[in-house]
């Protein structure tokens, strides 16, 4: 079976619009593929359970396919330069010299 470039592009575009495809999950950086219906159902379930929970009970939190954890702080320019120097010193590629010793 063969497809033209246009047909292949249309098929790939269709896949990227389906949230429950593994391709789309990978493109979006999700932990797993999930359809809109699954995401909405999980959110509704969590809201209902949390609304009807007893006093003092810990609210449930549904694991979402996307990362909700706080991101690490950015590296400062000084830290980046220090890390780059360490990498160049330890890397086999950092040992390669493209310049001649006399300039």
Coordinates of N, CA and C in Angstrom, one line a residue:
X1 N 0.8 -1.2 0.0 CA 0.0 0.0 0.0 C 0.9 1.2 0.0
X2 N 0.6 2.2 -0.9 CA 1.4 3.4 -0.9 C 0.5 4.6 -0.9
X3 N 1.0 5.7 -0.4 CA 0.2 6.9 -0.3 C 1.0 8.0 -1.0
X4 N 0.3 9.0 -1.5 CA 1.0 10.2 -2.0 C 1.5 11.0 -0.8
X5 N 2.3 12.0 -1.0 CA 2.8 12.8 0.1 C 1.6 13.6 0.7
X6 N 0.7 14.0 -0.2 CA -0.5 14.8 0.3 C -1.4 13.9 1.2
X7 N -1.6 12.6 0.7 CA -2.4 11.7 1.5 C -1.7 11.4 2.9
X8 N -0.4 11.2 2.8 CA 0.3 10.9 4.1 C 0.2 12.1 5.0
X9 N 0.4 13.3 4.5 CA 0.3 14.5 5.3 C -1.1 14.7 5.9
X10 N -2.1 14.4 5.1 CA -3.5 14.4 5.7 C -3.7 13.4 6.8
X11 N -3.2 12.2 6.6 CA -3.3 11.2 7.6 C -2.6 11.6 8.9
X12 N -1.4 12.1 8.8 CA -0.6 12.6 10.0 C -1.4 13.7 10.7
X13 N -1.9 14.6 9.9 CA -2.6 15.7 10.5 C -3.8 15.2 11.2
X14 N -4.5 14.2 10.7 CA -5.7 13.7 11.3 C -5.3 13.0 12.7
X15 N -4.1 12.3 12.7 CA -3.7 11.7 13.9 C -3.3 12.7 15.0
X16 N -2.8 13.8 14.6 CA -2.4 14.8 15.6 C -3.6 15.5 16.2
X17 N -4.7 15.4 15.6 CA -5.9 16.0 16.1 C -6.7 15.1 17.0
X18 N -6.3 13.8 17.1 CA -6.9 12.8 18.0 C -6.1 12.8 19.3
X19 N -6.7 13.3 20.3 CA -6.0 13.3 21.6 C -5.6 11.9 22.1
X20 N -6.4 10.9 21.7 CA -6.1 9.6 22.3 C -5.1 8.8 21.5
X21 N -4.5 9.4 20.5 CA -3.4 8.7 19.8 C -2.1 8.9 20.5
X22 N -1.3 7.9 20.4 CA 0.1 8.0 21.1 C 1.0 9.0 20.4
X23 N 0.7 9.2 19.1 CA 1.5 10.2 18.4 C 1.2 11.6 19.0
X24 N 0.0 11.9 19.2 CA -0.4 13.2 19.7 C 0.1 13.4 21.1
X25 N 0.0 12.3 21.9 CA 0.5 12.4 23.3 C 2.0 12.6 23.3
X26 N 2.7 12.0 22.4 CA 4.1 12.2 22.3 C 4.5 13.7 21.9
X27 N 3.7 14.2 20.9 CA 4.0 15.5 20.4 C 3.7 16.5 21.5
X28 N 2.6 16.3 22.3 CA 2.3 17.3 23.3 C 3.1 17.1 24.6
X29 N 3.9 16.0 24.7 CA 4.7 15.7 25.9 C 3.8 15.2 27.0
X30 N 2.7 14.5 26.7 CA 1.9 13.9 27.7 C 2.5 12.6 28.2
X31 N 2.1 12.2 29.4 CA 2.6 10.9 30.0 C 1.9 9.7 29.4
X32 N 0.6 9.9 28.9 CA -0.1 8.8 28.3 C -1.2 9.4 27.4
X33 N -1.7 8.7 26.5 CA -2.7 9.1 25.6 C -4.1 9.1 26.3
X34 N -4.9 10.1 26.1 CA -6.3 10.1 26.7 C -7.2 10.9 25.8
X35 N -8.4 10.4 25.6 CA -9.3 11.1 24.8 C -10.0 12.2 25.6
X36 N -10.6 13.1 24.9 CA -11.3 14.2 25.5 C -12.4 13.7 26.5
X37 N -13.1 12.6 26.1 CA -14.1 12.0 26.9 C -13.5 11.5 28.2
X38 N -12.4 10.8 28.1 CA -11.7 10.3 29.3 C -11.3 11.4 30.3
X39 N -10.7 12.5 29.7 CA -10.3 13.6 30.5 C -11.5 14.3 31.2
X40 N -12.6 14.5 30.4 CA -13.8 15.1 31.0 C -14.4 14.2 32.1
X41 N -14.5 12.9 31.8 CA -15.0 12.0 32.8 C -14.2 12.0 34.1
X42 N -12.9 11.9 34.0 CA -12.1 11.9 35.1 C -12.2 13.2 35.9
X43 N -12.3 14.4 35.2 CA -12.5 15.6 35.9 C -13.8 15.7 36.6
X44 N -14.9 15.2 36.0 CA -16.2 15.2 36.6 C -16.3 14.3 37.8
X45 N -15.7 13.1 37.6 CA -15.6 12.1 38.8 C -14.9 12.8 40.0
X46 N -13.8 13.4 39.7 CA -13.0 14.0 40.8 C -13.9 15.1 41.5
X47 N -14.6 16.0 40.7 CA -15.4 17.0 41.3 C -16.5 16.5 42.1
X48 N -17.2 15.4 41.6 CA -18.3 14.8 42.3 C -17.8 14.2 43.6
X49 N -16.8 13.4 43.6 CA -16.3 12.8 44.8 C -15.8 13.8 45.8
X50 N -15.1 14.9 45.3 CA -14.6 15.9 46.3 C -15.8 16.7 46.8
X51 N -16.8 16.9 46.1 CA -18.0 17.7 46.6 C -18.8 16.9 47.6
X52 N -18.8 15.6 47.5 CA -19.5 14.7 48.4 C -18.7 14.1 49.5
X53 N -17.4 14.4 49.6 CA -16.6 13.8 50.6 C -16.9 14.3 52.0
X54 N -16.5 13.5 53.0 CA -16.8 14.0 54.3 C -15.8 15.0 54.8
X55 N -16.2 15.7 55.9 CA -15.3 16.7 56.4 C -14.0 16.1 56.9
X56 N -12.9 16.8 56.5 CA -11.6 16.3 56.9 C -11.1 15.2 56.0
X57 N -11.9 14.7 55.1 CA -11.3 13.7 54.2 C -10.5 14.4 53.1
X58 N -9.4 13.7 52.8 CA -8.5 14.3 51.8 C -9.1 14.3 50.4
X59 N -9.1 15.4 49.7 CA -9.7 15.4 48.3 C -8.8 14.5 47.4
X60 N -9.5 13.9 46.4 CA -8.8 13.1 45.5 C -8.3 14.0 44.3
X61 N -7.2 13.5 43.7 CA -6.7 14.3 42.6 C -6.4 13.3 41.5
X62 N -7.0 13.5 40.4 CA -6.8 12.6 39.2 C -5.5 12.9 38.5
X63 N -4.8 11.9 38.2 CA -3.5 12.0 37.4 C -3.8 12.4 36.0
X64 N -3.4 13.6 35.6 CA -3.7 14.0 34.2 C -2.5 13.6 33.3
X65 N -2.8 13.5 32.0 CA -1.7 13.1 31.1 C -0.6 14.2 31.0
X66 N -0.9 15.4 31.2 CA 0.1 16.5 31.1 C 0.7 16.7 32.5
X67 N 1.9 17.3 32.5 CA 2.6 17.5 33.7 C 2.0 18.7 34.4
X68 N 1.6 18.5 35.7 CA 1.1 19.6 36.5 C 2.0 20.0 37.6
X69 N 3.1 19.3 37.7 CA 4.1 19.6 38.7 C 4.8 20.9 38.4
X70 N 5.2 21.7 39.5 CA 5.9 22.9 39.2 C 7.2 22.7 38.5
X71 N 7.5 23.5 37.6 CA 8.8 23.3 36.8 C 9.9 23.9 37.7
X72 N 11.1 23.3 37.4 CA 12.3 23.7 38.1 C 12.7 25.1 37.7
X73 N 13.3 25.8 38.6 CA 13.8 27.2 38.2 C 14.8 27.1 37.1
X74 N 14.8 28.2 36.3 CA 15.8 28.2 35.2 C 17.2 28.4 35.8
X75 N 18.1 27.9 35.0 CA 19.5 28.0 35.4 C 20.0 29.4 35.1
X76 N 20.8 30.0 36.0 CA 21.3 31.3 35.8 C 22.4 31.3 34.8
X77 N 22.7 32.4 34.1 CA 23.8 32.4 33.1 C 25.1 31.9 33.7
X78 N 25.4 32.3 34.9 CA 26.7 31.9 35.6 C 26.7 30.3 35.8
X79 N 25.6 29.8 36.2 CA 25.5 28.3 36.4 C 25.6 27.6 35.1
X80 N 25.0 28.2 34.1 CA 25.1 27.5 32.7 C 26.5 27.5 32.2
X81 N 27.2 28.6 32.4 CA 28.6 28.7 32.0 C 29.5 27.7 32.7
X82 N 29.3 27.6 34.0 CA 30.0 26.6 34.9 C 29.8 25.2 34.4
X83 N 28.5 24.9 34.2 CA 28.1 23.5 33.7 C 28.7 23.3 32.3
X84 N 28.7 24.3 31.4 CA 29.2 24.1 30.1 C 30.7 23.9 30.2
X85 N 31.4 24.6 31.0 CA 32.9 24.3 31.2 C 33.2 22.9 31.7
X86 N 32.4 22.5 32.7 CA 32.5 21.1 33.2 C 32.3 20.1 32.1
X87 N 31.3 20.3 31.3 CA 31.0 19.4 30.2 C 32.1 19.4 29.2
X88 N 32.6 20.5 28.8 CA 33.7 20.6 27.8 C 34.9 19.9 28.4
X89 N 35.2 20.1 29.7 CA 36.4 19.4 30.2 C 36.3 17.9 30.3
X90 N 35.1 17.4 30.5 CA 34.9 16.0 30.7 C 34.5 15.2 29.4
X91 N 34.1 16.0 28.4 CA 33.6 15.4 27.1 C 34.8 15.1 26.2
X92 N 34.6 13.9 25.5 CA 35.6 13.6 24.5 C 35.6 14.6 23.4
X93 N 34.5 15.2 23.1 CA 34.4 16.2 22.0 C 35.0 17.5 22.5
X94 N 35.0 17.8 23.8 CA 35.7 18.9 24.3 C 37.2 18.9 24.2
X95 N 37.7 17.7 24.1 CA 39.1 17.5 24.0 C 39.6 17.8 22.6
X96 N 38.8 17.8 21.6 CA 39.2 18.0 20.2 C 39.5 19.5 20.1
X97 N 40.6 19.8 19.5 CA 41.0 21.2 19.3 C 41.0 21.4 17.8
X98 N 40.3 22.5 17.3 CA 40.3 22.8 15.9 C 41.3 23.8 15.5
X99 N 41.9 24.5 16.5 CA 42.9 25.5 16.3 C 44.3 24.9 16.4
X100 N 45.3 25.4 15.7 CA 46.7 24.9 15.9 C 47.3 25.6 17.1
X101 N 48.3 25.0 17.7 CA 48.9 25.6 18.9 C 49.4 27.0 18.7
X102 N 49.9 27.3 17.5 CA 50.5 28.6 17.3 C 49.5 29.6 16.8
X103 N 48.3 29.3 16.9 CA 47.3 30.4 16.6 C 46.4 30.1 15.5

